[in-house]
């Protein structure tokens, strides 16, 4: 069977940043370490006045198409994943296609366009749709463009405010991919939950602590489901485990649970037994509470072992590098984690082809999905071409008052009593220019 997977990736960050330890923490009266160590974040990305989910998505897509030498007719499908859409009917993909058609000679008239929604897991679902479309032989030799784009803003004062972010990831899904091949096997953990939702509102209603429990529970189910089709996951099977990263501290919790699960009944558990004992088994306890307490103690000990720390440093920490600098990009977040991992692979010795990744996506509401990816020939050139370091370095560093302005400007229903100027000058990019007569959003390309 022909390999299907990710052939190209481009990342576009919002052009502004909020420094969490130095600007956010003092205003909140918090210890900066709550953000840098507790949540694991240094900065959040924000969109400038003229940026939004369309401009970031279109700019990422244009860079990708230019670098790959693609014209619109090479693309048979454009799917946008977002939880920041501003229209209940017209999909963001039509806006992005419209932007791109302003700068290319051809058009996307015969491309199927859509919008995927299931909180942050929608980006992975859009990749799934593209995979299935190609596997079904309906693509006529064309590739699919999947764009995960979000302005992940919370209401001012919400505990989630520290985890905001804005950016887009564009990915080309094709046969014989140049970055990773996707596994056919997948695992799901999915239940009706009300941990994080936006019922006809821009900013989410969030039960933060519950959302973390739901994330862990659904990920565990997805891992078990994945193992039921792909066989037991062994510790050494995967070079990296990129997971959905609402903030790195969440992945730190998930990684510890996953590690305990994966090493159970293996030589790794035996090797640790002398130091911290064997994992508690439920059958050995009279009641659930005593068992859970024993598990908590075991996990606390496990976290401090050299064996766990070494695995975490190799397999998980490298997936978090970009997230620490950009915050939560919702649908793009797991794809940012994969990219961080591949950037780390580039720095390691060896050619990396054939290395595998265990990818864990998650969307509130709630659903987790786990699959494997295998690194393909040609991946180095694709990852080397990313300019994300330059984009991060060029971000405008917001003062607290400027941050308040930016938040207000991007709040759809806010009546502004003042003019808020752009902080950066647009150059060779799509920008938002205002509203049209049917309340549609308008865009232009600034050369
Ligand atoms: N030094 C070091 N660590 C510190 C510290 C200090 N001075 N002060 C606090 N910390 C630690 C805390 O101990 C805590 O870590 P642990 O959980 O490991 O104990 C961490 O910093 C965060 O502190 P709090 O729990 O006190 O933070 P909070 O209550 O203000 O907010 C949150 C945390 C509830 C996650 C909040 O950020 C939130 O609501 N976020 C949005 C929801 C979210 O992201 N949920 C994640 C799962 S849902 C999902 O993944 C979907 C999605 O994208 C939204």
XYZ file of C-alpha atoms and ligand atoms in Angstrom:
501
model
C 0.000 0.000 0.000
C 1.325 3.489 -0.885
C 2.417 5.535 2.113
C 0.161 8.494 2.985
C 1.187 11.192 5.394
C 2.471 14.717 5.927
C 4.501 15.972 2.993
C 5.124 19.552 4.164
C 4.511 21.725 7.218
C 4.514 25.481 7.705
C 3.961 27.317 10.960
C 2.760 30.889 11.307
C 2.791 32.520 14.709
C 0.832 35.617 15.715
C 3.248 38.567 15.487
C 2.875 39.739 19.098
C 3.988 38.130 22.332
C 3.125 38.428 25.988
C 5.977 37.635 28.365
C 4.401 35.535 31.127
C 7.032 35.679 33.907
C 7.968 39.329 33.360
C 4.745 41.039 32.216
C 1.818 38.782 33.152
C 2.942 37.395 36.544
C 3.632 40.779 38.205
C 0.204 42.087 37.174
C -1.427 38.998 38.650
C 0.716 39.181 41.798
C 2.035 35.681 41.076
C 5.442 34.075 41.394
C 6.843 33.937 37.802
C 7.755 30.278 38.447
C 4.030 29.407 38.434
C 4.183 30.066 34.686
C 7.700 28.985 33.731
C 7.899 25.894 35.979
C 4.271 25.104 36.921
C 2.542 25.558 33.554
C 5.832 25.406 31.631
C 5.276 28.549 29.546
C 7.536 31.535 28.848
C 5.505 33.495 26.291
C 2.127 33.527 24.566
C 1.657 34.513 20.915
C -1.035 37.019 19.975
C -2.359 38.281 16.648
C -1.651 41.858 15.685
C -4.619 44.117 14.874
C -4.610 42.989 11.212
C -4.154 39.273 11.914
C -6.760 36.577 12.547
C -7.360 32.874 11.895
C -7.709 33.533 8.156
C -4.556 35.614 7.707
C -2.410 33.257 9.803
C -3.796 30.220 7.954
C -3.452 31.821 4.510
C 0.068 33.049 5.246
C 1.151 29.579 6.391
C -0.479 28.007 3.328
C 1.145 30.464 0.912
C 4.603 29.857 2.337
C 4.008 26.116 2.028
C 2.751 26.318 -1.553
C 5.602 28.602 -2.651
C 8.237 26.394 -1.075
C 6.797 23.240 -2.642
C 6.245 24.949 -6.003
C 2.502 24.207 -5.919
C -0.287 25.900 -7.856
C -3.951 25.859 -6.753
C -4.829 23.053 -9.192
C -2.421 20.733 -7.313
C -4.708 20.916 -4.270
C -7.902 18.819 -4.305
C -9.074 19.566 -0.809
C -8.743 22.354 1.772
C -9.865 21.580 5.295
C -9.561 24.070 8.099
C -9.677 22.986 11.717
C -10.493 25.730 14.182
C -12.391 26.484 17.329
C -12.212 30.229 16.688
C -14.539 30.453 13.669
C -16.574 33.658 13.322
C -19.280 32.252 11.052
C -21.745 29.402 11.629
C -22.190 28.778 7.913
C -19.361 29.919 5.633
C -16.220 27.919 6.357
C -12.846 29.525 7.013
C -11.389 27.422 4.172
C -13.348 29.510 1.637
C -11.825 32.704 3.043
C -8.348 31.180 2.924
C -8.862 29.941 -0.640
C -10.107 33.441 -1.547
C -6.943 34.964 -0.106
C -4.703 32.563 -1.998
C -6.573 33.171 -5.250
C -5.632 36.854 -4.947
C -1.967 35.943 -5.447
C -1.965 32.830 -7.674
C -3.027 32.713 -11.310
C -5.084 29.555 -10.892
C -7.998 28.826 -8.560
C -9.419 26.247 -6.176
C -12.775 25.922 -7.960
C -12.554 22.119 -8.056
C -11.181 21.628 -4.544
C -13.485 20.308 -1.818
C -13.450 22.729 1.126
C -14.675 22.290 4.633
C -14.275 23.076 8.282
C -13.663 20.551 11.027
C -14.840 21.060 14.575
C -14.092 19.018 17.643
C -12.121 21.383 19.849
C -8.355 20.800 19.597
C -8.568 17.307 18.090
C -10.103 18.728 14.876
C -6.713 19.286 13.202
C -5.918 15.603 13.520
C -9.426 14.725 12.320
C -8.902 16.893 9.234
C -5.687 14.982 8.523
C -7.721 11.777 8.906
C -10.255 12.982 6.364
C -7.459 13.763 3.915
C -5.850 10.364 4.542
C -9.146 8.571 3.903
C -9.828 10.640 0.763
C -6.431 9.703 -0.650
C -6.707 6.050 0.397
C -10.165 5.859 -1.195
C -8.571 6.911 -4.498
C -10.718 10.019 -4.840
C -7.867 12.528 -4.943
C -7.041 12.335 -8.701
C -3.359 12.646 -7.890
C -3.910 15.853 -5.936
C -2.831 16.622 -2.380
C -4.892 17.942 0.543
C -4.184 21.131 2.411
C -5.018 20.914 6.112
C -4.817 24.123 8.120
C -5.185 24.226 11.889
C -5.646 27.854 12.930
C -6.780 29.441 16.178
C -6.743 32.552 18.289
C -6.956 30.817 21.656
C -8.203 33.667 23.818
C -9.829 33.325 27.230
C -11.954 35.897 29.057
C -9.853 38.360 31.003
C -9.274 37.017 34.514
C -10.083 33.388 33.588
C -7.444 30.949 34.923
C -6.895 29.923 31.299
C -5.682 33.450 30.460
C -2.115 32.312 31.129
C -2.378 29.595 28.475
C -3.530 31.747 25.537
C -1.898 31.649 22.117
C -2.454 32.343 18.427
C -1.060 30.703 15.339
C -1.618 28.415 12.385
C -0.088 25.189 11.121
C -0.515 24.328 7.448
C 0.146 20.748 6.394
C 0.164 19.095 3.000
C -1.202 15.533 3.092
C -0.086 13.425 0.156
C 1.064 10.061 -1.104
C 4.768 9.228 -0.637
C 5.146 11.976 1.968
C 8.434 13.721 2.725
C 7.975 14.106 6.506
C 5.985 11.342 8.199
C 3.839 8.415 7.127
C 0.646 7.963 9.173
C -0.224 4.593 10.691
C -3.448 2.915 9.665
C -3.947 1.939 13.296
C -5.614 4.469 15.576
C -7.044 4.438 19.070
C -9.909 6.572 20.401
C -11.170 7.607 23.817
C -14.368 9.637 23.470
C -17.132 10.663 25.882
C -19.789 13.388 26.264
C -18.085 15.840 28.633
C -18.601 19.491 29.594
C -15.038 20.390 30.588
C -14.489 23.192 28.041
C -17.038 24.563 25.609
C -18.126 27.714 23.748
C -21.919 27.648 23.440
C -22.407 30.538 20.997
C -19.746 32.567 22.731
C -16.234 33.603 21.755
C -14.405 32.811 24.974
C -14.673 29.349 26.481
C -16.490 28.276 29.619
C -13.859 26.145 31.299
C -13.733 23.869 34.291
C -9.934 23.922 34.333
C -9.169 21.236 36.891
C -11.832 18.919 35.487
C -10.512 19.494 31.964
C -7.161 18.122 33.070
C -8.769 14.970 34.495
C -10.794 14.496 31.318
C -7.665 14.915 29.170
C -5.894 12.168 31.122
C -8.885 9.807 31.146
C -9.574 10.071 27.403
C -5.859 9.742 26.551
C -5.673 6.564 28.579
C -8.692 5.112 26.771
C -7.184 6.088 23.427
C -3.904 4.381 24.335
C -5.703 1.198 25.354
C -7.751 1.281 22.158
C -4.610 1.861 20.084
C -2.891 -1.088 21.757
C -5.908 -3.297 21.066
C -5.241 -2.921 17.319
C -1.517 -2.164 17.083
C -0.269 -4.434 19.887
C 1.321 -3.472 23.190
C 3.277 -0.238 23.105
C 6.818 -0.885 24.284
C 8.908 1.830 25.846
C 11.618 1.653 23.199
C 9.238 1.669 20.236
C 9.004 5.454 19.941
C 11.636 8.167 19.585
C 9.152 10.909 20.568
C 5.660 11.245 21.967
C 4.172 14.556 20.764
C 0.907 15.187 22.605
C -1.666 17.942 22.545
C -0.053 20.691 24.632
C -2.498 23.169 26.188
C 0.518 23.976 28.367
C 3.630 21.831 28.913
C 2.693 21.017 32.530
C -0.332 19.084 31.199
C 1.900 16.892 29.043
C 4.198 16.336 32.026
C 1.224 14.801 33.870
C 0.119 12.733 30.885
C 3.650 11.444 30.286
C 3.984 10.129 33.833
C 0.694 8.263 33.580
C 1.591 6.868 30.169
C 4.998 5.729 31.418
C 3.481 3.878 34.384
C 0.991 2.216 32.045
C 3.562 1.193 29.454
C 6.209 -0.224 31.826
C 3.740 -2.346 33.813
C 4.766 -6.042 33.676
C 7.968 -5.253 31.803
C 11.649 -5.417 32.717
C 11.520 -1.632 33.257
C 9.131 -2.134 36.162
C 11.392 -4.913 37.498
C 14.467 -2.670 37.235
C 12.735 -0.008 39.350
C 11.367 -2.444 41.946
C 14.463 -2.288 44.165
C 14.246 1.504 44.298
C 10.509 2.260 44.513
C 8.773 -1.125 44.682
C 6.401 -2.613 42.119
C 3.303 -0.807 40.887
C 0.286 -1.243 43.158
C -2.269 -3.727 41.695
C -5.922 -3.121 42.503
C -6.473 -6.741 43.553
C -3.991 -6.240 46.401
C -6.175 -3.525 48.031
C -9.407 -3.772 50.041
C -10.902 -0.618 48.613
C -10.471 1.752 45.674
C -9.409 4.693 47.868
C -6.459 2.815 49.378
C -5.431 1.665 45.896
C -5.570 5.215 44.514
C -3.511 6.534 47.413
C -0.886 3.835 46.768
C -0.836 4.763 43.074
C -0.286 8.430 43.930
C 2.656 7.528 46.165
C 4.135 5.268 43.484
C 3.806 8.040 40.876
C 5.511 10.547 43.159
C 8.440 8.175 43.543
C 8.486 7.225 39.866
C 8.724 10.880 38.828
C 12.024 11.239 40.686
C 13.784 8.139 39.321
C 16.699 8.493 36.919
C 15.067 5.953 34.621
C 11.894 8.023 34.215
C 13.746 11.328 34.011
C 16.031 10.039 31.248
C 13.061 8.768 29.211
C 11.175 12.044 29.698
C 14.199 14.116 28.664
C 14.621 12.060 25.463
C 11.069 11.378 24.348
C 8.796 14.092 25.761
C 10.725 17.244 26.666
C 11.859 17.868 23.039
C 8.194 18.027 21.954
C 7.554 21.044 24.199
C 10.144 23.530 22.938
C 7.865 25.600 20.691
C 4.834 25.379 23.003
C 6.833 27.065 25.761
C 7.243 30.102 23.480
C 3.804 30.286 21.877
C 1.188 28.958 24.342
C -1.862 26.978 23.304
C -2.783 26.976 19.622
C -5.742 24.640 20.193
C -6.144 22.717 16.885
C -2.523 23.409 15.927
C -1.027 22.447 19.257
C -0.255 18.765 18.665
C 1.146 19.666 15.244
C 3.431 22.218 16.878
C 4.542 19.429 19.265
C 5.354 17.119 16.348
C 7.338 19.897 14.711
C 9.300 20.525 17.918
C 10.165 16.833 18.045
C 11.363 16.806 14.432
C 13.466 19.911 15.068
C 15.088 18.027 17.915
C 15.645 15.007 15.666
C 17.455 17.282 13.238
C 19.931 18.161 15.988
C 20.572 14.523 16.901
C 23.054 12.337 15.057
C 21.885 9.914 12.398
C 19.507 10.329 9.499
C 16.308 9.778 11.509
C 14.478 7.988 8.670
C 12.372 5.151 10.114
C 12.134 6.684 13.596
C 8.615 6.513 14.973
C 6.444 8.964 16.882
C 3.474 8.169 19.121
C 1.114 11.086 18.530
C -1.631 11.899 21.053
C -4.297 14.438 20.086
C -7.016 15.701 22.369
C -10.126 17.835 22.079
C -12.312 18.955 24.952
C -15.856 17.802 24.937
C -14.082 15.270 24.757
C -12.018 12.975 22.574
C -8.466 11.712 22.436
C -6.869 9.985 19.449
C -3.568 8.134 19.313
C -1.713 6.933 16.240
C 1.874 6.330 15.140
C 3.950 8.146 12.529
C 7.122 7.033 10.791
C 9.742 9.520 9.644
C 10.263 9.419 5.845
C 13.088 10.183 3.408
C 13.353 13.916 2.733
C 12.147 15.060 6.164
C 15.348 16.993 6.970
C 14.938 19.474 4.107
C 11.315 20.093 5.102
C 12.120 20.791 8.740
C 15.264 22.807 7.954
C 13.143 25.099 5.762
C 10.983 26.257 8.692
C 11.518 29.901 9.635
C 9.746 29.713 12.983
C 12.829 30.811 14.958
C 13.003 34.035 12.957
C 9.268 34.594 13.400
C 9.535 34.107 17.160
C 12.507 36.450 17.415
C 10.671 39.157 15.437
C 7.553 39.193 17.645
C 6.614 42.516 19.228
C 6.890 42.288 23.027
C 3.668 43.699 24.519
C 3.505 45.811 27.652
C 0.607 45.060 29.991
C -1.481 47.997 28.701
C -0.805 46.966 25.102
C -1.864 43.405 25.926
C -5.171 44.751 27.262
C -5.672 46.633 23.999
C -4.897 43.570 21.891
C -7.317 41.433 23.878
C -10.037 44.070 23.430
C -9.417 44.459 19.705
C -9.886 40.727 19.147
C -13.025 40.467 21.262
C -15.765 40.310 18.614
C -18.589 41.967 20.557
C -16.557 44.639 22.274
C -17.440 48.228 21.389
C -14.082 49.991 21.393
C -13.935 53.560 22.724
C -10.481 54.092 21.245
C -8.463 53.478 18.067
C -5.857 50.744 18.498
C -2.948 51.021 16.101
C -1.094 48.035 14.703
C 2.130 47.148 16.527
C 4.038 45.757 13.541
C 4.152 46.656 9.856
C 2.700 44.044 7.489
C 5.075 42.835 4.809
C 4.500 40.205 2.121
C 1.423 38.820 3.855
C -2.367 38.667 3.935
C -4.042 41.160 6.267
C -7.566 41.743 7.530
C -8.919 45.005 6.080
C -12.448 45.291 7.531
C -16.022 44.157 6.968
C -18.020 43.956 3.755
C -21.705 44.729 3.158
C -22.910 41.307 4.382
C -20.737 41.458 7.458
C -18.160 39.216 5.787
C -14.521 39.767 6.626
C -12.265 41.230 3.919
C -8.615 40.532 3.228
C -5.833 41.875 1.054
C -2.278 40.840 0.250
C 0.316 43.465 1.179
C 3.362 42.994 -1.016
N 6.560 27.479 41.340
C 6.405 26.317 40.668
N 5.183 25.795 40.355
C 4.105 26.484 40.723
C 4.189 27.697 41.427
C 5.486 28.188 41.741
N 5.660 29.329 42.394
N 2.937 28.152 41.664
C 2.097 27.249 41.114
N 2.800 26.248 40.551
C 2.286 25.082 39.843
C 1.089 24.426 40.522
O 1.491 23.548 41.540
C 0.449 23.702 39.334
O 1.177 22.528 39.015
P 0.586 21.081 39.428
O -0.744 20.971 38.730
O 1.597 20.150 38.895
O 0.459 21.095 40.920
C 0.706 24.668 38.174
O 1.776 25.529 38.598
C -0.476 25.546 37.824
O -0.909 26.195 39.005
P -2.462 26.192 39.396
O -3.033 24.809 39.231
O -2.627 26.884 40.673
O -2.985 27.128 38.196
P -4.419 27.690 37.949
O -5.432 26.998 38.767
O -4.338 29.162 38.007
O -4.648 27.312 36.411
C -5.388 25.682 34.821
C -4.314 26.067 35.831
C -6.657 25.242 35.564
C -4.882 24.552 33.957
C -5.729 26.918 33.942
O -4.588 27.378 33.284
C -6.805 26.662 32.930
O -8.004 26.684 33.232
N -6.395 26.430 31.643
C -7.336 26.231 30.559
C -7.825 24.812 30.500
C -6.735 23.851 30.064
O -5.785 24.211 29.417
N -6.938 22.564 30.397
C -6.017 21.534 29.978
C -6.748 20.266 29.609
S -8.037 20.635 28.460
C -7.265 20.725 26.944
O -6.166 20.277 26.784
C -8.006 21.407 25.820
C -7.441 22.751 25.598
O -6.520 22.931 24.825
C -8.030 23.887 26.357
